[in-house]
Amino acid sequence: MANCAMSNTTIVLFTDLDDTLFQLQRHRSAGIYPATHTPTQQHISYQTVSQQLLFELFYQQNHVTIIPVTARSLRQYHNTFLSHLPRINIAVLYFGGLIWEENQPNPDWQHHVYHSFQQLSQSIQQLSSEIKQFLHVHQLKFTLNNTDGYYLTVRADAKTPASDQAALFQEMIGLSSGEYIHHYQRRNLVLLPKFIDKRYAVKFLLEKQGANLHLAMGDSLNDLSFMQLCDVRLIPKNTQIDTLLFNSNL
């Protein structure tokens, strides 16, 4: 198992992916190194020179284990360059809903998450149906997506003013039970069960390996929960966390 191999590792880097190690081309035109691709092999996200250098700084060190921690689904993760690298054997996916270890789900974590889903009084499917009905009644051209049963995303129509987006998202949040939390960034709303959190999955991995130093890297506020578990935190500039801490301009 990968956690056995990690027992001799001195450093572990838990890192977010999107807007941390790479980003969509339209979000940052300086990106030049392809980082993701579509099923038709079209590149969507890119790394800047500085992002590529930062990643290589850690990846080239044999005593460093890199563990991606991302909201991406398994399919979306497989579209990233990291999923094809031989020394990256563990990834935290779906905001922590799945720990992908040696090309299969970690069975202990999978059992824990499955049991937690069984305890929900309002299932993901039920919440999805209620939001779908809300969008229909209000004739909204928002995009609703159920991400493999782990969480829901709602993407607002670009023509909807930001103030209206916030109000509509708030109404959708009100449709969820107290068993759910939400994240809101740009035009996207994410609704997920409270037991789905990057922090819990990272904590599970921390308890199973014996590294001497744990590093964390992330850009958004929802990354803070797992970053706080680690010894050192790396924060890219011009991100949500950077703005919160240093009041820089996005």
PDB file of C-alpha atoms in Angstrom, residues 10 19 37-38 41 49 124 132 163 167 196 218 221:
ATOM      1  CA  THR A  10      10.503  13.012   5.286  1.00  0.00           C
ATOM      2  CA  ASP A  19      -5.705  28.168  -9.405  1.00  0.00           C
ATOM      3  CA  HIS A  37      -6.651  18.174 -21.443  1.00  0.00           C
ATOM      4  CA  THR A  38     -10.113  17.184 -22.619  1.00  0.00           C
ATOM      5  CA  GLN A  41      -6.758  16.092 -26.177  1.00  0.00           C
ATOM      6  CA  VAL A  49       6.723  29.474 -15.590  1.00  0.00           C
ATOM      7  CA  ILE A 124     -27.887  14.442  -2.726  1.00  0.00           C
ATOM      8  CA  LYS A 132     -33.860  21.667 -10.372  1.00  0.00           C
ATOM      9  CA  SER A 163     -26.137  40.813  -6.931  1.00  0.00           C
ATOM     10  CA  ALA A 167     -29.604  36.336  -3.885  1.00  0.00           C
ATOM     11  CA  ILE A 196     -17.187  15.887   2.812  1.00  0.00           C
ATOM     12  CA  GLY A 218      -3.871  26.214  -1.699  1.00  0.00           C
ATOM     13  CA  LEU A 221     -10.908  29.699   1.437  1.00  0.00           C
TER      14      LEU A 221
END
